[in-house]
């Protein structure tokens, strides 16, 4: 898999954080887990339940040393969300996200969680009538695994 980074951009590869000092293309020649800087959220950005869930899943990718602890935190948060949300679409998507994480498809799960942010915002604002495209309706690409 080949990716391009802009000058100053970071990439998280197998737990290491790399920063490009100039525009560069990288080609991964074997299996690697990575996350681009644009998909990484900081702890202070975990302002909603789904962002907190995303952060726990993200930690599984960027810090392999604490992957099991992050997985347990993810499962606890997920159970809480499944017990709290009433919206059928969000509940269905959360179950699919759980399956992805259990199958070690964490990058795909992160993508699916990001797709739920808009629906979560509508629910939190009291307007839960809208829907979003279902993750199961979209083609997913395991971009984190080369």
mmCIF file with all atom_site columns, C-alpha atoms in Angstrom:
data_model
loop_
_atom_site.group_PDB
_atom_site.id
_atom_site.type_symbol
_atom_site.label_atom_id
_atom_site.label_alt_id
_atom_site.label_comp_id
_atom_site.label_asym_id
_atom_site.label_entity_id
_atom_site.label_seq_id
_atom_site.pdbx_PDB_ins_code
_atom_site.Cartn_x
_atom_site.Cartn_y
_atom_site.Cartn_z
_atom_site.occupancy
_atom_site.B_iso_or_equiv
_atom_site.pdbx_formal_charge
_atom_site.auth_seq_id
_atom_site.auth_comp_id
_atom_site.auth_asym_id
_atom_site.auth_atom_id
_atom_site.pdbx_PDB_model_num
ATOM 1   C CA . UNK A 1 1   ? 0.000   0.000  0.000  1.00 0.00 ? 1   UNK A CA 1
ATOM 2   C CA . UNK A 1 2   ? 1.311   3.433  -0.916 1.00 0.00 ? 2   UNK A CA 1
ATOM 3   C CA . UNK A 1 3   ? 0.409   6.629  0.943  1.00 0.00 ? 3   UNK A CA 1
ATOM 4   C CA . UNK A 1 4   ? 1.524   10.231 0.618  1.00 0.00 ? 4   UNK A CA 1
ATOM 5   C CA . UNK A 1 5   ? 2.186   12.630 3.474  1.00 0.00 ? 5   UNK A CA 1
ATOM 6   C CA . UNK A 1 6   ? 2.502   16.404 3.381  1.00 0.00 ? 6   UNK A CA 1
ATOM 7   C CA . UNK A 1 7   ? 5.341   18.243 5.126  1.00 0.00 ? 7   UNK A CA 1
ATOM 8   C CA . UNK A 1 8   ? 4.725   18.208 8.892  1.00 0.00 ? 8   UNK A CA 1
ATOM 9   C CA . UNK A 1 9   ? 2.014   15.535 8.712  1.00 0.00 ? 9   UNK A CA 1
ATOM 10  C CA . UNK A 1 10  ? 2.097   12.685 11.225 1.00 0.00 ? 10  UNK A CA 1
ATOM 11  C CA . UNK A 1 11  ? 1.303   9.027  10.762 1.00 0.00 ? 11  UNK A CA 1
ATOM 12  C CA . UNK A 1 12  ? 0.918   6.431  13.499 1.00 0.00 ? 12  UNK A CA 1
ATOM 13  C CA . UNK A 1 13  ? 2.504   3.127  12.449 1.00 0.00 ? 13  UNK A CA 1
ATOM 14  C CA . UNK A 1 14  ? 2.388   0.052  14.688 1.00 0.00 ? 14  UNK A CA 1
ATOM 15  C CA . UNK A 1 15  ? 2.414   2.299  17.754 1.00 0.00 ? 15  UNK A CA 1
ATOM 16  C CA . UNK A 1 16  ? 5.185   4.621  16.540 1.00 0.00 ? 16  UNK A CA 1
ATOM 17  C CA . UNK A 1 17  ? 4.498   8.254  15.658 1.00 0.00 ? 17  UNK A CA 1
ATOM 18  C CA . UNK A 1 18  ? 6.316   9.483  12.548 1.00 0.00 ? 18  UNK A CA 1
ATOM 19  C CA . UNK A 1 19  ? 6.375   13.031 11.179 1.00 0.00 ? 19  UNK A CA 1
ATOM 20  C CA . UNK A 1 20  ? 7.309   13.889 7.606  1.00 0.00 ? 20  UNK A CA 1
ATOM 21  C CA . UNK A 1 21  ? 9.689   16.848 7.325  1.00 0.00 ? 21  UNK A CA 1
ATOM 22  C CA . UNK A 1 22  ? 8.763   17.260 3.648  1.00 0.00 ? 22  UNK A CA 1
ATOM 23  C CA . UNK A 1 23  ? 6.285   15.820 1.179  1.00 0.00 ? 23  UNK A CA 1
ATOM 24  C CA . UNK A 1 24  ? 6.921   12.101 1.017  1.00 0.00 ? 24  UNK A CA 1
ATOM 25  C CA . UNK A 1 25  ? 5.372   8.906  -0.308 1.00 0.00 ? 25  UNK A CA 1
ATOM 26  C CA . UNK A 1 26  ? 5.591   5.723  1.713  1.00 0.00 ? 26  UNK A CA 1
ATOM 27  C CA . UNK A 1 27  ? 4.993   2.229  0.472  1.00 0.00 ? 27  UNK A CA 1
ATOM 28  C CA . UNK A 1 28  ? 4.255   -0.451 3.036  1.00 0.00 ? 28  UNK A CA 1
ATOM 29  C CA . UNK A 1 29  ? 5.611   -3.736 1.767  1.00 0.00 ? 29  UNK A CA 1
ATOM 30  C CA . UNK A 1 30  ? 4.106   -5.943 4.482  1.00 0.00 ? 30  UNK A CA 1
ATOM 31  C CA . UNK A 1 31  ? 1.227   -5.983 6.959  1.00 0.00 ? 31  UNK A CA 1
ATOM 32  C CA . UNK A 1 32  ? 1.161   -2.820 9.029  1.00 0.00 ? 32  UNK A CA 1
ATOM 33  C CA . UNK A 1 33  ? -1.370  -1.024 11.141 1.00 0.00 ? 33  UNK A CA 1
ATOM 34  C CA . UNK A 1 34  ? -1.416  2.725  10.649 1.00 0.00 ? 34  UNK A CA 1
ATOM 35  C CA . UNK A 1 35  ? -3.596  5.736  11.274 1.00 0.00 ? 35  UNK A CA 1
ATOM 36  C CA . UNK A 1 36  ? -3.273  9.079  9.547  1.00 0.00 ? 36  UNK A CA 1
ATOM 37  C CA . UNK A 1 37  ? -3.069  12.216 11.676 1.00 0.00 ? 37  UNK A CA 1
ATOM 38  C CA . UNK A 1 38  ? -6.344  13.523 10.228 1.00 0.00 ? 38  UNK A CA 1
ATOM 39  C CA . UNK A 1 39  ? -8.176  10.552 11.765 1.00 0.00 ? 39  UNK A CA 1
ATOM 40  C CA . UNK A 1 40  ? -6.646  10.891 15.228 1.00 0.00 ? 40  UNK A CA 1
ATOM 41  C CA . UNK A 1 41  ? -8.564  12.697 17.950 1.00 0.00 ? 41  UNK A CA 1
ATOM 42  C CA . UNK A 1 42  ? -7.057  13.999 21.171 1.00 0.00 ? 42  UNK A CA 1
ATOM 43  C CA . UNK A 1 43  ? -8.446  13.226 24.630 1.00 0.00 ? 43  UNK A CA 1
ATOM 44  C CA . UNK A 1 44  ? -9.829  16.767 24.958 1.00 0.00 ? 44  UNK A CA 1
ATOM 45  C CA . UNK A 1 45  ? -11.927 16.187 21.810 1.00 0.00 ? 45  UNK A CA 1
ATOM 46  C CA . UNK A 1 46  ? -13.879 13.295 23.356 1.00 0.00 ? 46  UNK A CA 1
ATOM 47  C CA . UNK A 1 47  ? -16.884 15.495 24.068 1.00 0.00 ? 47  UNK A CA 1
ATOM 48  C CA . UNK A 1 48  ? -19.643 13.029 23.143 1.00 0.00 ? 48  UNK A CA 1
ATOM 49  C CA . UNK A 1 49  ? -20.252 9.344  23.884 1.00 0.00 ? 49  UNK A CA 1
ATOM 50  C CA . UNK A 1 50  ? -19.340 8.270  20.335 1.00 0.00 ? 50  UNK A CA 1
ATOM 51  C CA . UNK A 1 51  ? -16.146 10.332 20.366 1.00 0.00 ? 51  UNK A CA 1
ATOM 52  C CA . UNK A 1 52  ? -15.202 8.605  23.623 1.00 0.00 ? 52  UNK A CA 1
ATOM 53  C CA . UNK A 1 53  ? -15.859 5.226  21.989 1.00 0.00 ? 53  UNK A CA 1
ATOM 54  C CA . UNK A 1 54  ? -13.779 6.307  18.992 1.00 0.00 ? 54  UNK A CA 1
ATOM 55  C CA . UNK A 1 55  ? -10.912 7.335  21.261 1.00 0.00 ? 55  UNK A CA 1
ATOM 56  C CA . UNK A 1 56  ? -10.876 3.922  22.977 1.00 0.00 ? 56  UNK A CA 1
ATOM 57  C CA . UNK A 1 57  ? -10.781 2.166  19.586 1.00 0.00 ? 57  UNK A CA 1
ATOM 58  C CA . UNK A 1 58  ? -8.105  4.569  18.369 1.00 0.00 ? 58  UNK A CA 1
ATOM 59  C CA . UNK A 1 59  ? -5.887  3.702  21.333 1.00 0.00 ? 59  UNK A CA 1
ATOM 60  C CA . UNK A 1 60  ? -6.039  0.060  20.242 1.00 0.00 ? 60  UNK A CA 1
ATOM 61  C CA . UNK A 1 61  ? -4.351  1.078  16.988 1.00 0.00 ? 61  UNK A CA 1
ATOM 62  C CA . UNK A 1 62  ? -1.875  3.718  18.106 1.00 0.00 ? 62  UNK A CA 1
ATOM 63  C CA . UNK A 1 63  ? -0.646  2.127  21.332 1.00 0.00 ? 63  UNK A CA 1
ATOM 64  C CA . UNK A 1 64  ? -0.307  -1.654 21.010 1.00 0.00 ? 64  UNK A CA 1
ATOM 65  C CA . UNK A 1 65  ? 1.167   -1.846 24.526 1.00 0.00 ? 65  UNK A CA 1
ATOM 66  C CA . UNK A 1 66  ? -2.250  -1.043 26.029 1.00 0.00 ? 66  UNK A CA 1
ATOM 67  C CA . UNK A 1 67  ? -4.421  -2.623 23.335 1.00 0.00 ? 67  UNK A CA 1
ATOM 68  C CA . UNK A 1 68  ? -6.101  -5.077 25.723 1.00 0.00 ? 68  UNK A CA 1
ATOM 69  C CA . UNK A 1 69  ? -6.929  -2.360 28.274 1.00 0.00 ? 69  UNK A CA 1
ATOM 70  C CA . UNK A 1 70  ? -8.312  -0.144 25.492 1.00 0.00 ? 70  UNK A CA 1
ATOM 71  C CA . UNK A 1 71  ? -10.356 -3.087 24.190 1.00 0.00 ? 71  UNK A CA 1
ATOM 72  C CA . UNK A 1 72  ? -11.902 -3.624 27.623 1.00 0.00 ? 72  UNK A CA 1
ATOM 73  C CA . UNK A 1 73  ? -12.683 0.103  27.915 1.00 0.00 ? 73  UNK A CA 1
ATOM 74  C CA . UNK A 1 74  ? -14.209 0.005  24.425 1.00 0.00 ? 74  UNK A CA 1
ATOM 75  C CA . UNK A 1 75  ? -16.437 -2.957 25.369 1.00 0.00 ? 75  UNK A CA 1
ATOM 76  C CA . UNK A 1 76  ? -17.608 -1.232 28.587 1.00 0.00 ? 76  UNK A CA 1
ATOM 77  C CA . UNK A 1 77  ? -18.426 1.985  26.698 1.00 0.00 ? 77  UNK A CA 1
ATOM 78  C CA . UNK A 1 78  ? -20.171 0.069  23.945 1.00 0.00 ? 78  UNK A CA 1
ATOM 79  C CA . UNK A 1 79  ? -22.352 -1.812 26.435 1.00 0.00 ? 79  UNK A CA 1
ATOM 80  C CA . UNK A 1 80  ? -23.307 1.489  28.032 1.00 0.00 ? 80  UNK A CA 1
ATOM 81  C CA . UNK A 1 81  ? -24.164 3.041  24.658 1.00 0.00 ? 81  UNK A CA 1
ATOM 82  C CA . UNK A 1 82  ? -26.253 0.027  23.630 1.00 0.00 ? 82  UNK A CA 1
ATOM 83  C CA . UNK A 1 83  ? -28.198 0.366  26.888 1.00 0.00 ? 83  UNK A CA 1
ATOM 84  C CA . UNK A 1 84  ? -28.623 4.137  26.513 1.00 0.00 ? 84  UNK A CA 1
ATOM 85  C CA . UNK A 1 85  ? -29.400 4.868  22.856 1.00 0.00 ? 85  UNK A CA 1
ATOM 86  C CA . UNK A 1 86  ? -32.931 4.187  21.624 1.00 0.00 ? 86  UNK A CA 1
ATOM 87  C CA . UNK A 1 87  ? -32.406 5.040  17.944 1.00 0.00 ? 87  UNK A CA 1
ATOM 88  C CA . UNK A 1 88  ? -32.646 1.772  16.001 1.00 0.00 ? 88  UNK A CA 1
ATOM 89  C CA . UNK A 1 89  ? -30.153 2.828  13.336 1.00 0.00 ? 89  UNK A CA 1
ATOM 90  C CA . UNK A 1 90  ? -27.478 3.822  15.802 1.00 0.00 ? 90  UNK A CA 1
ATOM 91  C CA . UNK A 1 91  ? -28.016 0.587  17.763 1.00 0.00 ? 91  UNK A CA 1
ATOM 92  C CA . UNK A 1 92  ? -27.658 -1.462 14.561 1.00 0.00 ? 92  UNK A CA 1
ATOM 93  C CA . UNK A 1 93  ? -24.482 0.379  13.592 1.00 0.00 ? 93  UNK A CA 1
ATOM 94  C CA . UNK A 1 94  ? -22.992 -0.021 17.079 1.00 0.00 ? 94  UNK A CA 1
ATOM 95  C CA . UNK A 1 95  ? -23.516 -3.776 16.854 1.00 0.00 ? 95  UNK A CA 1
ATOM 96  C CA . UNK A 1 96  ? -21.731 -3.824 13.489 1.00 0.00 ? 96  UNK A CA 1
ATOM 97  C CA . UNK A 1 97  ? -18.899 -1.755 14.974 1.00 0.00 ? 97  UNK A CA 1
ATOM 98  C CA . UNK A 1 98  ? -18.605 -4.258 17.813 1.00 0.00 ? 98  UNK A CA 1
ATOM 99  C CA . UNK A 1 99  ? -18.273 -7.084 15.274 1.00 0.00 ? 99  UNK A CA 1
ATOM 100 C CA . UNK A 1 100 ? -15.564 -5.156 13.415 1.00 0.00 ? 100 UNK A CA 1
ATOM 101 C CA . UNK A 1 101 ? -13.527 -4.609 16.570 1.00 0.00 ? 101 UNK A CA 1
ATOM 102 C CA . UNK A 1 102 ? -13.931 -8.225 17.656 1.00 0.00 ? 102 UNK A CA 1
ATOM 103 C CA . UNK A 1 103 ? -12.619 -9.291 14.237 1.00 0.00 ? 103 UNK A CA 1
ATOM 104 C CA . UNK A 1 104 ? -9.645  -6.895 14.683 1.00 0.00 ? 104 UNK A CA 1
ATOM 105 C CA . UNK A 1 105 ? -10.940 -4.582 11.954 1.00 0.00 ? 105 UNK A CA 1
ATOM 106 C CA . UNK A 1 106 ? -10.443 -1.538 14.153 1.00 0.00 ? 106 UNK A CA 1
ATOM 107 C CA . UNK A 1 107 ? -9.728  0.921  11.337 1.00 0.00 ? 107 UNK A CA 1
ATOM 108 C CA . UNK A 1 108 ? -13.053 0.052  9.711  1.00 0.00 ? 108 UNK A CA 1
ATOM 109 C CA . UNK A 1 109 ? -14.743 0.474  13.088 1.00 0.00 ? 109 UNK A CA 1
ATOM 110 C CA . UNK A 1 110 ? -13.220 3.951  13.427 1.00 0.00 ? 110 UNK A CA 1
ATOM 111 C CA . UNK A 1 111 ? -14.591 4.893  10.023 1.00 0.00 ? 111 UNK A CA 1
ATOM 112 C CA . UNK A 1 112 ? -18.040 3.585  10.988 1.00 0.00 ? 112 UNK A CA 1
ATOM 113 C CA . UNK A 1 113 ? -18.009 5.517  14.266 1.00 0.00 ? 113 UNK A CA 1
ATOM 114 C CA . UNK A 1 114 ? -17.092 8.754  12.444 1.00 0.00 ? 114 UNK A CA 1
ATOM 115 C CA . UNK A 1 115 ? -20.089 8.213  10.148 1.00 0.00 ? 115 UNK A CA 1
ATOM 116 C CA . UNK A 1 116 ? -22.350 8.172  13.224 1.00 0.00 ? 116 UNK A CA 1
ATOM 117 C CA . UNK A 1 117 ? -21.230 11.573 14.541 1.00 0.00 ? 117 UNK A CA 1
ATOM 118 C CA . UNK A 1 118 ? -23.905 13.454 12.569 1.00 0.00 ? 118 UNK A CA 1
ATOM 119 C CA . UNK A 1 119 ? -26.692 11.189 13.789 1.00 0.00 ? 119 UNK A CA 1
ATOM 120 C CA . UNK A 1 120 ? -25.410 11.432 17.351 1.00 0.00 ? 120 UNK A CA 1
ATOM 121 C CA . UNK A 1 121 ? -25.454 15.241 17.094 1.00 0.00 ? 121 UNK A CA 1
ATOM 122 C CA . UNK A 1 122 ? -29.067 15.120 15.914 1.00 0.00 ? 122 UNK A CA 1
ATOM 123 C CA . UNK A 1 123 ? -30.028 12.792 18.765 1.00 0.00 ? 123 UNK A CA 1
ATOM 124 C CA . UNK A 1 124 ? -28.268 14.931 21.363 1.00 0.00 ? 124 UNK A CA 1
ATOM 125 C CA . UNK A 1 125 ? -30.011 18.045 20.006 1.00 0.00 ? 125 UNK A CA 1
ATOM 126 C CA . UNK A 1 126 ? -33.400 16.313 20.208 1.00 0.00 ? 126 UNK A CA 1
ATOM 127 C CA . UNK A 1 127 ? -33.873 15.792 16.447 1.00 0.00 ? 127 UNK A CA 1
ATOM 128 C CA . UNK A 1 128 ? -33.559 12.031 15.961 1.00 0.00 ? 128 UNK A CA 1
ATOM 129 C CA . UNK A 1 129 ? -35.755 11.789 12.865 1.00 0.00 ? 129 UNK A CA 1
ATOM 130 C CA . UNK A 1 130 ? -32.868 11.967 10.395 1.00 0.00 ? 130 UNK A CA 1
ATOM 131 C CA . UNK A 1 131 ? -30.921 8.936  9.280  1.00 0.00 ? 131 UNK A CA 1
ATOM 132 C CA . UNK A 1 132 ? -27.476 8.443  7.823  1.00 0.00 ? 132 UNK A CA 1
ATOM 133 C CA . UNK A 1 133 ? -26.137 5.933  5.302  1.00 0.00 ? 133 UNK A CA 1
ATOM 134 C CA . UNK A 1 134 ? -25.692 2.575  6.970  1.00 0.00 ? 134 UNK A CA 1
ATOM 135 C CA . UNK A 1 135 ? -22.160 1.217  7.312  1.00 0.00 ? 135 UNK A CA 1
ATOM 136 C CA . UNK A 1 136 ? -23.467 -2.091 6.001  1.00 0.00 ? 136 UNK A CA 1
ATOM 137 C CA . UNK A 1 137 ? -24.649 -0.269 2.857  1.00 0.00 ? 137 UNK A CA 1
ATOM 138 C CA . UNK A 1 138 ? -21.200 1.127  2.119  1.00 0.00 ? 138 UNK A CA 1
ATOM 139 C CA . UNK A 1 139 ? -18.123 -0.525 0.729  1.00 0.00 ? 139 UNK A CA 1
ATOM 140 C CA . UNK A 1 140 ? -15.535 -0.600 3.478  1.00 0.00 ? 140 UNK A CA 1
ATOM 141 C CA . UNK A 1 141 ? -11.853 -0.707 2.746  1.00 0.00 ? 141 UNK A CA 1
ATOM 142 C CA . UNK A 1 142 ? -9.492  -1.904 5.432  1.00 0.00 ? 142 UNK A CA 1
ATOM 143 C CA . UNK A 1 143 ? -7.188  1.039  4.814  1.00 0.00 ? 143 UNK A CA 1
ATOM 144 C CA . UNK A 1 144 ? -5.308  0.508  8.043  1.00 0.00 ? 144 UNK A CA 1
ATOM 145 C CA . UNK A 1 145 ? -4.160  -2.956 7.116  1.00 0.00 ? 145 UNK A CA 1
ATOM 146 C CA . UNK A 1 146 ? -1.899  -3.223 4.094  1.00 0.00 ? 146 UNK A CA 1
#
